[in-house]
């Protein structure tokens, strides 16, 4: 028996003897799940469902799942592009997101969606918005799964440089995939800044969803005001649904939960220090892209911007993600 366990047992015994609840000493799975549910309130229930719902399905809040996407059926995935900030545009599909940041020297795209939709949504979307797809200089890939990197090769062929973490470049290069792979351009490192013309973004390696998930801080402009957007690069707990690709003797499920929780906590601190008050995701249901785009269309002059959720909400979002991950490795 280890010393720490002995003192823990002793502390628990003392807590009982003076009438304190045991949860004050050792957070249980229930404690973390409750903390996540409290943080999720009504606006982050989809994030809660995807993360905590994998730990305990009975807690799932939303009963309507996302509409299935069928590559051959454009109506099942197509969405119109939208200007969201003065320098940020949505060019993704109905569920999987791609964002375009305009600068004085060209465009930075965040995530490249699928190979079947990149031409229609990103290339076609930029054109529809009056922007030139050939001026995309960088494409930052949040992580190397097909729903975010599938279209990267098409954008690389247009002249853009693809940015991804070393771990996810490695993963992609090893993976057997059905889409064309981009070749390795730029390896993102933790805390790296990427400057294009008048705009600088910051990239942070936040392992969890994959070993090399990149979460970004992106300055966005609304009239005379610059806000900071926090872009959480990977959301679901893949190792719960598909352990074969994740869980190994060196990396058991607890490794993934703990790594994810630490990344969420760390990125939350980084975002807070940068006063991040806008939340962006690579899936429209986590940041509620569509209700916000709709609200934006009827926004009155001087009214608050629907994507500016405030710094406490950004922290709450990341705290839902962190608490659900902590629940995953806590004793039930
Ligand atoms: Zn993914």
XYZ file of C-alpha atoms and ligand atoms in Angstrom:
333
model
C 0.000 0.000 0.000
C 1.470 3.333 -1.000
C 1.934 6.257 1.354
C -0.387 8.491 -0.648
C -3.179 5.922 -0.552
C -2.683 5.489 3.201
C -2.952 9.219 3.807
C -5.948 9.407 1.484
C -7.678 6.645 3.429
C -6.768 8.409 6.658
C -8.156 11.694 5.343
C -11.357 9.956 4.291
C -11.698 8.347 7.715
C -11.175 11.713 9.366
C -13.726 13.324 7.056
C -16.289 10.711 8.061
C -15.473 11.151 11.750
C -16.116 14.902 11.603
C -19.118 14.586 9.289
C -17.685 16.019 6.035
C -18.894 14.544 2.757
C -16.270 12.321 1.164
C -16.676 14.137 -2.169
C -14.882 17.104 -0.620
C -11.781 14.940 -0.407
C -11.787 12.841 -3.592
C -13.774 14.080 -6.594
C -15.783 11.182 -7.955
C -17.054 10.674 -11.485
C -20.399 12.122 -10.333
C -18.683 15.270 -9.082
C -16.992 15.866 -12.432
C -20.135 15.082 -14.417
C -22.144 17.505 -12.285
C -19.484 20.210 -12.675
C -19.615 19.711 -16.449
C -23.419 19.830 -16.526
C -23.403 23.045 -14.486
C -20.797 24.633 -16.777
C -22.665 23.562 -19.926
C -25.861 25.448 -18.953
C -28.103 25.668 -22.038
C -25.559 26.826 -24.599
C -22.981 24.008 -24.488
C -25.248 20.969 -24.266
C -23.947 19.530 -27.548
C -20.413 19.610 -26.219
C -21.656 17.993 -22.998
C -23.472 15.236 -24.918
C -20.456 14.425 -27.088
C -18.035 14.229 -24.167
C -19.876 13.415 -20.919
C -22.500 11.509 -22.908
C -19.801 9.035 -23.892
C -19.003 8.459 -20.219
C -22.632 8.072 -19.175
C -25.138 7.957 -22.079
C -28.120 8.430 -19.755
C -27.028 12.055 -19.255
C -27.405 13.058 -22.914
C -29.434 16.260 -23.081
C -30.273 16.667 -26.784
C -32.328 13.894 -28.286
C -32.024 14.942 -31.938
C -28.715 13.749 -33.410
C -26.918 15.677 -36.151
C -28.266 14.964 -39.634
C -26.274 12.246 -41.427
C -23.911 13.432 -44.137
C -23.883 11.528 -47.421
C -21.052 12.592 -49.718
C -23.030 11.918 -52.898
C -26.063 13.824 -51.653
C -25.131 17.522 -51.668
C -28.394 18.485 -49.992
C -27.314 16.529 -46.898
C -24.208 18.651 -46.316
C -24.188 21.870 -48.341
C -24.297 25.243 -46.615
C -24.005 28.771 -47.962
C -20.911 30.782 -46.973
C -21.307 33.662 -44.537
C -19.366 36.686 -43.376
C -19.114 36.397 -39.597
C -16.633 39.122 -38.647
C -15.093 41.868 -40.777
C -12.112 39.540 -41.361
C -13.627 36.074 -40.748
C -15.867 34.040 -43.039
C -17.614 30.696 -42.639
C -16.885 28.482 -45.668
C -17.768 25.064 -44.264
C -20.660 22.681 -44.725
C -23.740 22.226 -42.561
C -21.937 20.285 -39.814
C -18.179 20.343 -40.542
C -16.610 23.781 -40.366
C -14.019 25.697 -42.352
C -13.169 29.303 -41.577
C -11.349 31.901 -43.679
C -9.412 34.753 -42.055
C -8.567 37.639 -44.373
C -5.374 39.638 -43.860
C -3.543 42.391 -45.758
C -1.433 39.719 -47.520
C -3.892 36.925 -48.245
C -6.105 34.407 -46.489
C -5.569 31.858 -43.703
C -8.063 28.981 -43.783
C -8.791 26.929 -40.663
C -9.621 23.321 -41.537
C -10.196 21.949 -45.004
C -13.303 19.749 -44.515
C -13.676 16.732 -46.822
C -12.240 16.065 -50.256
C -15.784 15.821 -51.636
C -16.860 19.239 -50.331
C -13.742 21.438 -50.344
C -14.240 22.686 -53.917
C -17.876 23.516 -53.365
C -17.638 25.094 -49.903
C -14.137 26.536 -49.512
C -13.125 27.346 -53.108
C -16.685 28.083 -54.271
C -17.603 29.811 -51.011
C -14.643 32.196 -51.129
C -15.418 33.013 -54.756
C -19.073 33.668 -53.912
C -17.955 36.021 -51.152
C -15.784 37.964 -53.602
C -12.495 36.515 -52.266
C -9.855 34.832 -54.421
C -9.142 31.205 -53.415
C -5.689 31.544 -54.987
C -4.774 34.020 -52.232
C -5.099 31.362 -49.499
C -1.528 31.274 -48.110
C -1.927 28.940 -45.120
C -4.376 26.215 -44.150
C -4.188 25.399 -40.444
C -5.449 21.869 -39.829
C -6.751 21.389 -36.287
C -6.131 17.641 -36.467
C -5.464 14.985 -39.050
C -8.878 13.342 -39.402
C -10.588 13.145 -42.793
C -13.371 15.593 -41.916
C -10.780 18.367 -41.427
C -7.792 17.395 -43.597
C -9.622 15.613 -46.445
C -9.714 18.780 -48.571
C -6.176 19.963 -47.754
C -4.547 18.567 -50.895
C -6.935 20.562 -53.104
C -5.971 23.790 -51.311
C -2.279 22.858 -51.412
C -2.614 22.408 -55.187
C -3.973 25.971 -55.374
C -0.782 27.259 -53.727
C -1.533 27.222 -49.983
C 0.870 25.819 -47.388
C -0.615 23.257 -45.022
C 0.106 23.673 -41.304
C -0.311 20.731 -38.916
C 1.429 19.383 -35.810
C 4.247 16.833 -36.141
C 2.198 14.131 -34.386
C -0.738 14.579 -36.758
C 1.483 14.773 -39.860
C 2.920 11.442 -38.688
C -0.552 10.015 -38.072
C -1.797 11.140 -41.498
C 1.261 9.795 -43.295
C 0.783 6.385 -41.662
C -2.996 6.269 -42.121
C -4.755 4.395 -44.882
C -7.236 6.902 -46.221
C -9.476 7.270 -49.236
C -8.753 10.965 -49.831
C -5.607 12.508 -51.390
C -3.036 13.389 -48.727
C -1.248 16.749 -48.707
C 2.539 16.648 -48.481
C 4.193 17.967 -45.327
C 4.628 21.757 -45.525
C 4.747 23.430 -42.115
C 5.005 21.678 -38.744
C 3.092 23.587 -36.078
C 4.786 23.853 -32.687
C 3.356 24.770 -29.312
C 2.935 28.514 -28.867
C 4.005 29.218 -32.436
C 2.863 32.462 -33.976
C 1.980 32.669 -37.630
C 1.942 36.110 -39.173
C 0.444 36.996 -42.524
C 0.498 40.706 -43.405
C -1.210 42.647 -40.610
C -2.509 39.575 -38.737
C -0.884 37.183 -36.252
C -2.477 33.982 -34.989
C -1.133 31.696 -32.254
C -1.114 27.909 -32.396
C -1.136 25.678 -29.322
C -0.657 21.936 -29.255
C -3.536 20.521 -27.220
C -3.268 16.715 -27.367
C -6.356 14.680 -26.492
C -8.682 14.242 -29.458
C -5.498 13.300 -31.334
C -1.883 13.388 -30.121
C -1.219 16.590 -32.046
C -4.475 18.537 -31.991
C -3.886 22.254 -32.648
C -6.049 24.873 -30.959
C -5.695 28.448 -32.156
C -6.162 32.011 -30.998
C -7.442 34.203 -33.818
C -7.971 37.989 -33.736
C -11.299 38.932 -35.301
C -12.628 42.405 -36.046
C -16.072 43.876 -35.578
C -16.188 47.515 -36.640
C -13.510 49.270 -34.618
C -13.177 46.476 -32.062
C -10.807 43.503 -32.182
C -11.896 40.381 -30.324
C -9.894 37.225 -29.692
C -11.393 33.945 -30.837
C -10.462 30.649 -29.155
C -10.671 27.744 -31.590
C -10.827 24.358 -29.806
C -9.221 21.914 -32.236
C -10.712 18.548 -31.286
C -13.719 17.606 -29.237
C -14.879 13.992 -28.984
C -13.280 11.198 -26.934
C -12.307 8.970 -29.865
C -10.760 6.254 -27.722
C -14.155 5.441 -26.159
C -15.912 4.726 -29.471
C -12.913 3.389 -31.392
C -10.310 2.155 -28.901
C -8.456 0.082 -31.521
C -6.794 3.181 -32.989
C -5.970 4.782 -29.654
C -5.624 2.457 -26.696
C -2.298 0.654 -26.328
C -0.432 -0.713 -23.280
C 1.593 2.531 -23.224
C -1.465 4.693 -23.753
C -4.465 3.254 -21.902
C -7.804 5.104 -21.874
C -6.735 6.948 -18.697
C -3.787 8.445 -20.606
C -6.162 9.922 -23.186
C -8.634 11.250 -20.613
C -5.879 12.818 -18.501
C -4.065 14.290 -21.515
C -7.291 15.756 -22.874
C -8.246 17.238 -19.480
C -4.808 18.820 -19.064
C -4.966 20.324 -22.563
C -8.425 21.798 -21.961
C -7.289 23.315 -18.650
C -4.097 24.703 -20.169
C -5.789 26.171 -23.243
C -8.448 27.702 -21.006
C -5.699 29.565 -19.130
C -4.017 30.665 -22.362
C -7.339 31.868 -23.792
C -8.147 33.757 -20.589
C -4.773 35.535 -20.623
C -5.527 36.664 -24.190
C -9.046 37.766 -23.155
C -10.614 35.381 -25.664
C -14.299 36.263 -25.831
C -15.282 34.449 -29.044
C -15.588 30.693 -29.321
C -15.055 28.819 -32.575
C -15.227 25.114 -33.319
C -14.657 22.846 -36.301
C -18.173 21.435 -35.891
C -21.130 23.797 -36.142
C -23.056 22.223 -33.308
C -20.441 22.924 -30.620
C -20.211 26.688 -31.164
C -23.817 26.968 -32.419
C -22.703 28.484 -35.709
C -26.088 28.517 -37.423
C -28.287 30.253 -34.826
C -25.521 32.839 -34.493
C -25.206 33.381 -38.263
C -28.986 33.804 -38.352
C -28.893 36.306 -35.482
C -26.107 38.158 -37.261
C -28.272 38.617 -40.366
C -30.858 40.563 -38.390
C -28.448 42.305 -36.035
C -29.403 45.918 -35.371
C -26.741 48.620 -35.620
C -24.765 48.775 -32.394
C -26.273 45.537 -31.039
C -23.908 42.920 -29.520
C -22.237 40.508 -31.942
C -23.789 37.037 -31.475
C -20.404 35.291 -31.739
C -18.945 37.410 -28.933
C -19.973 35.181 -26.031
C -17.630 36.749 -23.455
C -14.579 35.455 -21.621
C -16.537 33.560 -18.906
C -18.408 31.564 -21.572
C -15.150 30.603 -23.311
C -13.880 29.324 -19.948
C -17.153 27.464 -19.324
C -16.891 25.731 -22.690
C -13.368 24.491 -21.970
C -14.375 23.578 -18.440
C -17.154 21.309 -19.777
C -14.554 19.569 -21.952
C -12.102 19.290 -19.053
C -14.622 18.043 -16.486
C -16.037 15.393 -18.818
C -12.490 14.125 -19.460
C -11.781 14.079 -15.719
C -15.011 12.123 -15.229
C -13.700 9.557 -17.684
C -10.680 8.712 -15.592
C -12.310 9.140 -12.169
C -13.571 6.245 -10.088
C -17.284 5.712 -10.918
Zn -11.549 14.251 -35.290
